[in-house]
Structures are given as structure tokens and as C-alpha cells.
Amino acid sequence: MNATTIRIEPIGAALGADVHGVDLSVPVSDDAFAIIAGAWRDHLVLRFRGQQLSDENLLAFSRRFGPLDKAPINPYGTTWVPENPEINVISNITTPEGQRTGGLGDGEAEWHADMTYTDAPPKGCMLYALEVPLSGGDTGFDNMFAAYEALPAATRERIATLSCKHDASRNSVGQLRKGFEENYKDVSEVPGAVHPLVRVHPETGGKALYLGRRRNAYVMGLAVEESEALLDELWAHITKPEFNWHQQWQVGDLILWDNRFLLHRRDAFDPKARRHMRRTQIGETEPVLGIQS
Ligand code: SIN
């Protein structure tokens, strides 16, 4: 793939860009990759339309960004694609025998970032569309740099040194994860990783809110009521439309997003419609930096 064919076109006011002139089924040259990596840093979400990718193509492009995480274990005790355990399948499709072929079903997924309840959450994710419903199932992305910048100065000052616990016990559709029990007195006892409330970009020094997900979050050191009030205030702010953009999927779309400085969500869709996406997750090699790090 030659760098001279690439054109980057911003999509939404808040974030995102289309990358034109790239065929990801063939190896991407170093020059072309440098343009793509720079555009990803600047726009946070990149969309590559009209792609025709095998799992191997998707893996090869994903690995250019760093080592990949393995897909989570599914209800059948394996990964969805055992021969390629770094491929996750997001799908509501079942086999004629009624067996699921992927995760997340057809319901809404609330705003969240992936796996921030761990100490080393992923850097980014790719989602590639093979089958999409005629309507619904849009995926939203929310720009946490823009949301941070738009906070009142007093709030920015107040949260500068605070940190937040990210609940490990429930997933983005609210289900209790395997191995967890709900036996805590209040959210201050919920298990999960603690991260700064303001995350700093390791290359640019840009500051962004780092919230993970709302359910069971807790701002360390505050009374529970105070933590709830602060988090409610921050979540009411960040979910304003000016900070987000929603992707309406077409077959052949590949989306690459930054999991460190964005939240994402998904609209529900008709359970009778088919939606089939292949997903990879790029691991993070840098620590989570806060203002004081
Ligand atoms: C996800 O939360 O990773 C799923 C996004 C989607 O299905 O669009």
C-alpha cells in the first residue's frame, strides 16, 4: 500500500476521520502506516470503508499498532474463533441449533471504555462489519479531551488530583461477571482498578476525563454521596451531543478507535436482523498517566 494514495477526511465535529485510498487486505507500507498512525492520534477514530478482509488481514493490520489482547472467554468456555484467539466476534446470530456465534446480542450497550477495571486497559480496538442491520446498531464515540476542556475551570481544578475506582464486577450491559458476587456495603468496596480521573496523553500531554463507566464507579477518598454527586455531574456533562459522533455501519467498514481517550456505546437493533462484526483489541504498553505522574 502506497502512502501517496492516502487521503484523510474529518467526519464529525467532535472526532473521527475517513481514511480513503487504503486497501487493508494487502500489507501497509511503513510510510502509509505513519500517516494512518498520525491521523489516529489526531482524530481518535478512523473509518476505512469498502474493505474486504479475512481474519488474517484484520490481525495483520491490527498488529501494526502493537501486541494484541486475546478475546475474552465465551459462555462455551473458549474464544469465538479458537484458531485465531485474538479475534473477538460481536454478533447476535445463532446457529440453526440455537448456539450463539458471538457476544453482546442485540441490546443497547451504555457508554464505556473497555476493560478500564484492569491495571492495563487496552489502547485501542478495531471493529469490522460483515453483516449489519438496515437500521439501529449504530456505535457512538465520545471525545474525553473535548469534554475535559469544556469543564468549568473550578471543576478541572477540583478533579486534577482525584482518582476513581472502575468496577470490575459488572459488564457494559450490567451483568455480573463470572467469579464476582455483589456482597459489598456500598460502591467504595466494589472491586476494580484505580485510575486518575484525568488521564494525560503520553505523547502530546493532552488531558482527558477518564471515567470508564458510570455503574458502581467511586471517587477515592470521598464520602459515597459526594462521589455519586461528582460522578453524576461529570457524566451529565460528557454525554452532551457536542462531544460525540455515531457511526452508521455499512458492510466493509473497519473502525479503529482509541480506548484511552474515548468512550463508546451501541444502539439496540431489531433482534430479527443480523449483525456480525469481527473485533481486535490492541494492548497498551504505556502506564496510565495522571496529572501528577
Ligand atoms: C463494543 O462495545 O465493543 C461493541 C460495539 C458495537 O457492537 O458496535
Coordinates of C-alpha atoms and ligand atoms in Angstrom, one line a residue:
M1 CA 0.0 0.0 0.0
N2 CA 1.5 3.3 -1.2
A3 CA 1.4 6.4 1.1
T4 CA 0.6 8.7 -1.9
T5 CA -2.9 7.3 -2.4
I6 CA -4.0 8.1 1.2
R7 CA -6.4 10.9 1.9
I8 CA -7.7 11.8 5.4
E9 CA -11.1 13.4 5.6
P10 CA -12.5 14.5 9.0
I11 CA -16.1 13.1 9.6
G12 CA -17.7 14.6 12.7
A13 CA -17.2 17.9 14.6
A14 CA -16.2 16.0 17.7
L15 CA -13.9 13.4 16.4
G16 CA -13.3 10.9 13.6
A17 CA -11.9 10.8 10.1
D18 CA -12.4 8.7 7.0
V19 CA -9.2 7.2 5.5
H20 CA -9.5 7.0 1.7
G21 CA -7.3 5.2 -0.7
V22 CA -6.3 2.3 1.5
D23 CA -6.8 -1.4 0.8
L24 CA -6.1 -3.2 4.1
S25 CA -6.1 -6.7 2.5
V26 CA -2.5 -6.0 1.4
P27 CA 0.4 -5.0 3.6
V28 CA 0.5 -1.4 4.6
S29 CA 3.9 0.3 3.9
D30 CA 5.8 2.0 6.7
D31 CA 5.2 5.4 5.1
A32 CA 1.4 4.7 4.8
F33 CA 1.3 3.4 8.3
A34 CA 3.0 6.6 9.7
I35 CA 0.2 8.7 8.0
I36 CA -2.5 6.4 9.4
A37 CA -1.0 6.4 12.9
G38 CA -0.7 10.2 12.9
A39 CA -4.3 10.5 11.7
W40 CA -5.4 8.2 14.5
R41 CA -3.6 10.3 17.1
D42 CA -5.3 13.5 15.7
H43 CA -8.8 12.2 15.1
L44 CA -9.2 9.3 17.7
V45 CA -11.5 7.3 15.4
L46 CA -10.6 6.2 11.9
R47 CA -13.0 4.7 9.4
F48 CA -11.9 2.7 6.4
R49 CA -14.8 2.0 4.1
G50 CA -15.3 -0.7 1.5
Q51 CA -12.7 -3.2 2.9
Q52 CA -12.8 -6.9 2.2
L53 CA -10.8 -8.5 4.9
S54 CA -10.1 -12.0 6.1
D55 CA -9.4 -12.6 9.8
E56 CA -5.7 -12.8 8.9
N57 CA -5.9 -9.4 7.1
L58 CA -7.6 -7.8 10.2
L59 CA -5.0 -9.4 12.5
A60 CA -2.1 -8.2 10.3
F61 CA -3.3 -4.6 10.3
S62 CA -4.2 -4.6 14.0
R63 CA -0.7 -5.9 14.9
R64 CA 0.9 -2.9 13.3
F65 CA -0.3 -0.9 16.3
G66 CA 1.2 -3.3 18.9
P67 CA 0.6 -6.6 20.6
L68 CA -3.0 -7.8 20.6
D69 CA -5.0 -8.9 23.6
K70 CA -6.7 -12.3 23.5
A71 CA -10.5 -12.2 23.1
P72 CA -12.4 -13.0 26.3
I73 CA -13.6 -16.5 27.0
N74 CA -17.2 -17.0 25.8
P75 CA -20.1 -18.9 27.6
Y76 CA -18.9 -22.1 25.9
G77 CA -15.5 -21.9 27.7
T78 CA -13.5 -21.0 24.6
T79 CA -12.9 -18.0 22.3
W80 CA -15.3 -17.5 19.4
V81 CA -12.6 -18.2 16.8
P82 CA -10.4 -20.8 18.5
E83 CA -7.9 -20.9 15.6
N84 CA -7.5 -17.1 15.9
P85 CA -7.9 -16.4 19.7
E86 CA -7.2 -12.7 19.2
I87 CA -10.4 -12.3 17.1
N88 CA -13.5 -11.5 19.1
V89 CA -16.9 -11.8 17.4
I90 CA -19.7 -9.3 18.2
S91 CA -22.8 -10.9 16.8
N92 CA -26.5 -11.6 17.6
I93 CA -26.6 -14.5 15.1
T94 CA -27.3 -18.1 16.3
T95 CA -26.7 -21.4 14.5
P96 CA -29.7 -23.4 13.4
E97 CA -29.1 -25.4 16.6
G98 CA -29.5 -22.2 18.7
Q99 CA -25.9 -21.8 19.6
R100 CA -24.6 -18.3 19.8
T101 CA -21.8 -17.3 17.4
G102 CA -20.7 -14.1 19.1
G103 CA -21.2 -11.8 22.1
L104 CA -23.3 -8.7 23.1
G105 CA -26.6 -9.7 21.5
D106 CA -28.9 -7.0 20.1
G107 CA -29.3 -4.7 23.2
E108 CA -28.0 -1.3 23.9
A109 CA -24.5 -1.0 25.3
E110 CA -24.1 2.0 27.6
W111 CA -21.2 4.5 27.3
H112 CA -18.0 2.8 28.5
A113 CA -14.3 2.3 27.7
D114 CA -13.1 -1.3 27.5
M115 CA -11.5 -3.1 30.5
T116 CA -10.6 0.0 32.5
Y117 CA -11.3 -2.1 35.5
T118 CA -7.9 -3.6 34.9
D119 CA -4.5 -2.0 35.6
A120 CA -3.5 -2.0 31.9
P121 CA -6.6 -1.4 29.8
P122 CA -6.3 -1.7 26.0
K123 CA -5.0 1.1 23.9
G124 CA -7.4 0.7 21.0
C125 CA -9.9 -1.5 19.3
M126 CA -10.9 -2.4 15.7
L127 CA -14.4 -3.4 14.7
Y128 CA -15.0 -4.7 11.1
A129 CA -18.6 -5.1 9.8
L130 CA -19.5 -8.2 7.8
E131 CA -23.3 -8.1 8.3
V132 CA -25.3 -5.0 9.5
P133 CA -29.0 -4.3 10.2
L134 CA -30.8 -1.9 8.0
S135 CA -31.2 0.4 10.9
G136 CA -30.1 0.5 14.6
G137 CA -26.9 -0.9 16.0
D138 CA -25.0 2.4 15.5
T139 CA -21.8 2.8 17.5
G140 CA -21.2 6.1 19.3
F141 CA -17.9 7.6 20.3
D142 CA -17.4 10.4 22.9
N143 CA -14.3 12.6 23.0
M144 CA -12.9 12.8 26.5
F145 CA -10.3 15.5 25.6
A146 CA -13.1 17.9 24.4
A147 CA -15.3 17.0 27.4
Y148 CA -12.4 17.8 29.8
E149 CA -11.6 21.1 28.0
A150 CA -15.2 22.2 28.3
L151 CA -15.4 21.7 32.0
P152 CA -15.6 24.8 34.2
A153 CA -12.1 25.7 35.5
A154 CA -13.1 25.1 39.1
T155 CA -14.2 21.5 38.3
R156 CA -10.9 20.9 36.4
E157 CA -9.0 22.1 39.4
R158 CA -11.1 20.0 41.8
I159 CA -10.6 16.8 39.9
A160 CA -6.9 17.3 39.0
T161 CA -5.6 15.0 41.7
L162 CA -8.6 12.7 42.2
S163 CA -8.7 9.1 41.2
C164 CA -11.6 6.8 40.5
K165 CA -12.2 3.1 41.0
H166 CA -13.5 1.3 37.9
D167 CA -15.9 -1.6 38.8
A168 CA -14.7 -5.0 37.7
S169 CA -17.8 -6.9 38.8
R170 CA -20.3 -6.0 36.0
N171 CA -20.0 -5.7 32.2
S172 CA -21.3 -2.9 30.0
V173 CA -24.8 -4.4 29.8
G174 CA -24.9 -4.7 33.6
Q175 CA -24.4 -8.4 34.0
L176 CA -22.4 -9.7 37.0
R177 CA -19.1 -11.1 35.6
K178 CA -18.2 -14.8 36.3
G179 CA -16.4 -15.2 39.7
F180 CA -17.9 -12.0 41.2
E181 CA -20.5 -11.6 43.9
E182 CA -22.5 -8.5 44.9
N183 CA -21.7 -8.6 48.6
Y184 CA -20.3 -5.1 49.3
K185 CA -21.7 -2.5 51.6
D186 CA -21.5 0.4 49.1
V187 CA -19.6 1.4 45.9
S188 CA -16.5 2.2 47.9
E189 CA -16.0 -1.6 48.4
V190 CA -16.6 -2.6 44.8
P191 CA -13.5 -4.5 43.3
G192 CA -11.6 -2.9 40.4
A193 CA -8.6 -0.9 39.3
V194 CA -8.0 2.7 40.4
H195 CA -7.0 5.3 37.8
P196 CA -6.6 9.1 37.7
L197 CA -9.8 10.9 36.9
V198 CA -7.8 13.0 34.4
R199 CA -5.7 11.0 32.0
V200 CA -2.7 12.5 30.3
H201 CA -1.7 11.5 26.7
P202 CA 1.9 10.1 26.8
E203 CA 3.0 11.8 23.6
T204 CA 1.0 15.1 23.4
G205 CA 0.4 15.8 27.1
G206 CA -3.3 16.4 26.3
K207 CA -5.6 15.9 29.2
A208 CA -8.9 13.9 29.1
L209 CA -11.5 12.8 31.5
Y210 CA -11.0 9.1 32.3
L211 CA -14.3 7.6 33.6
G212 CA -14.6 4.0 32.3
R213 CA -18.3 3.5 33.0
R214 CA -20.8 5.1 35.4
R215 CA -22.2 2.0 37.1
N216 CA -20.5 1.4 40.5
A217 CA -17.7 3.9 39.9
Y218 CA -16.3 5.5 43.1
V219 CA -14.1 8.6 43.5
M220 CA -11.4 7.5 46.0
G221 CA -11.4 9.2 49.4
L222 CA -14.8 11.0 49.0
A223 CA -17.9 10.2 51.0
V224 CA -20.1 7.9 48.8
E225 CA -22.8 10.7 48.4
E226 CA -20.1 13.2 47.4
S227 CA -18.6 10.7 44.9
E228 CA -22.0 10.0 43.4
A229 CA -22.8 13.7 43.1
L230 CA -19.4 14.5 41.4
L231 CA -19.7 11.5 39.0
D232 CA -23.3 12.4 38.1
E233 CA -22.2 15.9 37.3
L234 CA -19.3 14.7 35.1
W235 CA -21.5 12.1 33.3
A236 CA -24.2 14.7 32.6
H237 CA -21.5 16.8 31.1
I238 CA -19.7 14.3 28.9
T239 CA -22.7 12.8 27.3
K240 CA -23.7 16.1 25.6
P241 CA -24.0 15.6 21.8
E242 CA -21.3 18.1 21.0
F243 CA -18.7 15.7 22.3
N244 CA -19.8 12.6 20.3
W245 CA -20.3 11.1 16.9
H246 CA -22.2 8.0 15.9
Q247 CA -21.1 5.6 13.2
Q248 CA -23.9 4.2 10.9
W249 CA -22.4 0.9 9.7
Q250 CA -22.1 -0.3 6.2
V251 CA -20.8 -3.8 5.3
G252 CA -17.0 -3.5 4.8
D253 CA -16.5 -0.6 7.3
L254 CA -13.5 -1.0 9.6
I255 CA -13.4 1.4 12.6
L256 CA -10.3 1.9 14.7
W257 CA -10.8 3.8 18.0
D258 CA -8.7 5.0 20.8
N259 CA -9.9 3.3 24.0
R260 CA -7.8 5.5 26.3
F261 CA -9.4 8.9 25.5
L262 CA -12.9 8.0 24.2
L263 CA -16.0 6.3 25.5
H264 CA -18.1 4.2 23.2
R265 CA -21.7 2.9 23.2
R266 CA -24.0 1.0 20.9
D267 CA -27.7 1.4 20.0
A268 CA -30.0 -1.6 20.3
F269 CA -31.3 -3.1 17.0
D270 CA -34.1 -5.4 15.7
P271 CA -33.5 -8.8 17.2
K272 CA -34.6 -10.4 13.9
A273 CA -31.9 -8.5 12.0
R274 CA -28.4 -10.0 11.6
R275 CA -25.3 -8.1 12.8
H276 CA -21.9 -9.7 12.6
M277 CA -18.7 -7.8 13.4
R278 CA -15.1 -9.0 13.9
R279 CA -13.1 -7.3 16.6
T280 CA -9.5 -7.0 17.7
Q281 CA -8.0 -5.3 20.8
I282 CA -4.7 -3.5 20.8
G283 CA -2.8 -3.9 24.1
E284 CA -1.4 -0.8 25.9
T285 CA 2.3 -0.7 26.7
E286 CA 2.4 2.7 28.5
P287 CA 1.2 3.1 32.1
V288 CA -2.0 5.2 32.7
L289 CA -0.6 8.7 33.4
G290 CA -2.4 11.3 35.5
I291 CA -1.6 14.9 36.0
Q292 CA 0.8 14.2 38.8
S293 CA 2.5 11.1 37.2
Ligands
SIN1 C1 -18.5 -2.8 21.9 O1 -18.9 -2.2 22.9 O2 -17.3 -3.1 21.8 C2 -19.4 -3.1 20.8 C3 -19.6 -2.1 19.9 C4 -20.6 -2.5 18.8 O3 -21.1 -3.6 18.8 O4 -20.9 -1.6 17.9

